[in-house]
């Protein structure tokens, strides 16, 4: 009797695990890619784009597309000063907040999570929204300083890269 109860319990747990994994497997993928444009531009990609290494996930969660992005350090130059930078935070403008977009840098600066309402993304593209990126840059001499940058955040149907 005891062995039968163990088998039933084990089978029940295995079934629950399979069902929960099946739900994840059937989650709909979010369209497009998070793109940072230079402030005021709808075509020039910002240097901030170099902070994106790859995507952990792009899924639809309810009425939102959620993009989980792995961040990397990147070489950046601003006002003639060069160094290795990394994203430390993001602040969305009021239009983005009012539209229901959220974004945050998490896991000690290793991930960027962006959530966009599904109704804002049409054919893999969204409008562009003002945002401010907080970044820290370390110069060759080991001196660190904050380097904020104004950008436009958007979802684009193709993965764009920064080029100088």
PDB file of C-alpha atoms in Angstrom, residues 10-104:
ATOM      1  CA  UNK A  10       5.263  10.472  -7.968  1.00  0.00           C
ATOM      2  CA  UNK A  11       3.021  10.140 -11.021  1.00  0.00           C
ATOM      3  CA  UNK A  12       0.961  13.126  -9.881  1.00  0.00           C
ATOM      4  CA  UNK A  13       4.065  15.252  -9.407  1.00  0.00           C
ATOM      5  CA  UNK A  14       5.442  14.210 -12.809  1.00  0.00           C
ATOM      6  CA  UNK A  15       2.123  15.083 -14.450  1.00  0.00           C
ATOM      7  CA  UNK A  16       2.055  18.509 -12.790  1.00  0.00           C
ATOM      8  CA  UNK A  17       5.632  19.214 -13.918  1.00  0.00           C
ATOM      9  CA  UNK A  18       4.863  18.149 -17.492  1.00  0.00           C
ATOM     10  CA  UNK A  19       1.762  20.336 -17.595  1.00  0.00           C
ATOM     11  CA  UNK A  20       3.584  23.377 -16.222  1.00  0.00           C
ATOM     12  CA  UNK A  21       6.426  22.874 -18.701  1.00  0.00           C
ATOM     13  CA  UNK A  22       3.861  22.530 -21.483  1.00  0.00           C
ATOM     14  CA  UNK A  23       2.382  25.910 -20.575  1.00  0.00           C
ATOM     15  CA  UNK A  24       5.840  27.483 -20.892  1.00  0.00           C
ATOM     16  CA  UNK A  25       6.429  25.682 -24.188  1.00  0.00           C
ATOM     17  CA  UNK A  26       3.195  27.099 -25.613  1.00  0.00           C
ATOM     18  CA  UNK A  27       3.787  30.694 -24.473  1.00  0.00           C
ATOM     19  CA  UNK A  28       3.557  32.999 -27.453  1.00  0.00           C
ATOM     20  CA  UNK A  29       6.777  34.705 -28.476  1.00  0.00           C
ATOM     21  CA  UNK A  30       6.810  38.489 -28.449  1.00  0.00           C
ATOM     22  CA  UNK A  31       7.448  40.075 -31.842  1.00  0.00           C
ATOM     23  CA  UNK A  32      10.323  42.395 -32.645  1.00  0.00           C
ATOM     24  CA  UNK A  33      13.311  43.675 -30.732  1.00  0.00           C
ATOM     25  CA  UNK A  34      13.986  46.446 -28.230  1.00  0.00           C
ATOM     26  CA  UNK A  35      15.834  49.239 -30.018  1.00  0.00           C
ATOM     27  CA  UNK A  36      17.397  52.442 -28.702  1.00  0.00           C
ATOM     28  CA  UNK A  37      17.475  55.361 -31.139  1.00  0.00           C
ATOM     29  CA  UNK A  38      19.396  58.580 -30.637  1.00  0.00           C
ATOM     30  CA  UNK A  39      17.264  61.180 -28.900  1.00  0.00           C
ATOM     31  CA  UNK A  40      15.007  62.931 -31.386  1.00  0.00           C
ATOM     32  CA  UNK A  41      15.729  60.418 -34.158  1.00  0.00           C
ATOM     33  CA  UNK A  42      13.610  57.674 -35.614  1.00  0.00           C
ATOM     34  CA  UNK A  43      16.375  56.134 -37.726  1.00  0.00           C
ATOM     35  CA  UNK A  44      19.807  56.668 -36.087  1.00  0.00           C
ATOM     36  CA  UNK A  45      20.533  53.861 -33.629  1.00  0.00           C
ATOM     37  CA  UNK A  46      22.024  54.978 -30.293  1.00  0.00           C
ATOM     38  CA  UNK A  47      25.359  53.763 -28.943  1.00  0.00           C
ATOM     39  CA  UNK A  48      23.300  52.358 -26.052  1.00  0.00           C
ATOM     40  CA  UNK A  49      22.248  49.551 -28.430  1.00  0.00           C
ATOM     41  CA  UNK A  50      25.730  48.040 -27.891  1.00  0.00           C
ATOM     42  CA  UNK A  51      24.689  47.204 -24.300  1.00  0.00           C
ATOM     43  CA  UNK A  52      22.343  44.467 -25.588  1.00  0.00           C
ATOM     44  CA  UNK A  53      24.091  41.090 -25.679  1.00  0.00           C
ATOM     45  CA  UNK A  54      21.097  38.859 -26.454  1.00  0.00           C
ATOM     46  CA  UNK A  55      17.594  37.969 -25.320  1.00  0.00           C
ATOM     47  CA  UNK A  56      16.851  35.587 -22.440  1.00  0.00           C
ATOM     48  CA  UNK A  57      13.221  35.583 -23.507  1.00  0.00           C
ATOM     49  CA  UNK A  58      10.627  37.412 -25.555  1.00  0.00           C
ATOM     50  CA  UNK A  59       7.155  36.300 -24.495  1.00  0.00           C
ATOM     51  CA  UNK A  60       3.587  37.484 -24.284  1.00  0.00           C
ATOM     52  CA  UNK A  61       2.329  37.663 -20.708  1.00  0.00           C
ATOM     53  CA  UNK A  62      -1.346  38.583 -20.658  1.00  0.00           C
ATOM     54  CA  UNK A  63      -1.766  41.882 -22.500  1.00  0.00           C
ATOM     55  CA  UNK A  64       1.977  42.666 -22.533  1.00  0.00           C
ATOM     56  CA  UNK A  65       5.037  41.639 -24.465  1.00  0.00           C
ATOM     57  CA  UNK A  66       7.916  41.127 -22.060  1.00  0.00           C
ATOM     58  CA  UNK A  67      11.489  41.305 -23.334  1.00  0.00           C
ATOM     59  CA  UNK A  68      14.220  40.025 -21.011  1.00  0.00           C
ATOM     60  CA  UNK A  69      17.577  41.176 -22.314  1.00  0.00           C
ATOM     61  CA  UNK A  70      21.051  40.108 -21.239  1.00  0.00           C
ATOM     62  CA  UNK A  71      23.267  43.186 -20.952  1.00  0.00           C
ATOM     63  CA  UNK A  72      26.977  43.426 -21.649  1.00  0.00           C
ATOM     64  CA  UNK A  73      29.699  46.002 -21.145  1.00  0.00           C
ATOM     65  CA  UNK A  74      30.491  48.072 -24.199  1.00  0.00           C
ATOM     66  CA  UNK A  75      33.025  50.569 -25.452  1.00  0.00           C
ATOM     67  CA  UNK A  76      31.521  54.040 -25.481  1.00  0.00           C
ATOM     68  CA  UNK A  77      32.660  57.524 -26.392  1.00  0.00           C
ATOM     69  CA  UNK A  78      30.857  60.706 -25.503  1.00  0.00           C
ATOM     70  CA  UNK A  79      32.197  64.243 -25.783  1.00  0.00           C
ATOM     71  CA  UNK A  80      35.606  62.838 -26.712  1.00  0.00           C
ATOM     72  CA  UNK A  81      35.854  60.641 -23.595  1.00  0.00           C
ATOM     73  CA  UNK A  82      36.153  56.874 -24.160  1.00  0.00           C
ATOM     74  CA  UNK A  83      35.817  54.011 -21.762  1.00  0.00           C
ATOM     75  CA  UNK A  84      34.087  50.752 -21.000  1.00  0.00           C
ATOM     76  CA  UNK A  85      30.505  51.308 -19.970  1.00  0.00           C
ATOM     77  CA  UNK A  86      27.579  49.353 -18.655  1.00  0.00           C
ATOM     78  CA  UNK A  87      23.933  50.179 -18.170  1.00  0.00           C
ATOM     79  CA  UNK A  88      22.902  50.787 -14.567  1.00  0.00           C
ATOM     80  CA  UNK A  89      19.342  52.020 -14.996  1.00  0.00           C
ATOM     81  CA  UNK A  90      16.596  53.327 -17.227  1.00  0.00           C
ATOM     82  CA  UNK A  91      13.944  55.994 -16.688  1.00  0.00           C
ATOM     83  CA  UNK A  92      11.021  56.210 -19.077  1.00  0.00           C
ATOM     84  CA  UNK A  93       9.473  59.483 -20.188  1.00  0.00           C
ATOM     85  CA  UNK A  94       5.900  60.349 -19.266  1.00  0.00           C
ATOM     86  CA  UNK A  95       4.452  59.292 -22.653  1.00  0.00           C
ATOM     87  CA  UNK A  96       5.933  55.793 -22.242  1.00  0.00           C
ATOM     88  CA  UNK A  97       4.671  55.523 -18.674  1.00  0.00           C
ATOM     89  CA  UNK A  98       1.200  56.746 -19.689  1.00  0.00           C
ATOM     90  CA  UNK A  99       1.142  54.163 -22.496  1.00  0.00           C
ATOM     91  CA  UNK A 100       1.778  51.392 -19.936  1.00  0.00           C
ATOM     92  CA  UNK A 101       5.394  50.629 -20.840  1.00  0.00           C
ATOM     93  CA  UNK A 102       7.722  49.597 -18.027  1.00  0.00           C
ATOM     94  CA  UNK A 103      11.471  49.041 -18.061  1.00  0.00           C
ATOM     95  CA  UNK A 104      14.054  48.271 -15.414  1.00  0.00           C
TER      96      UNK A 104
END
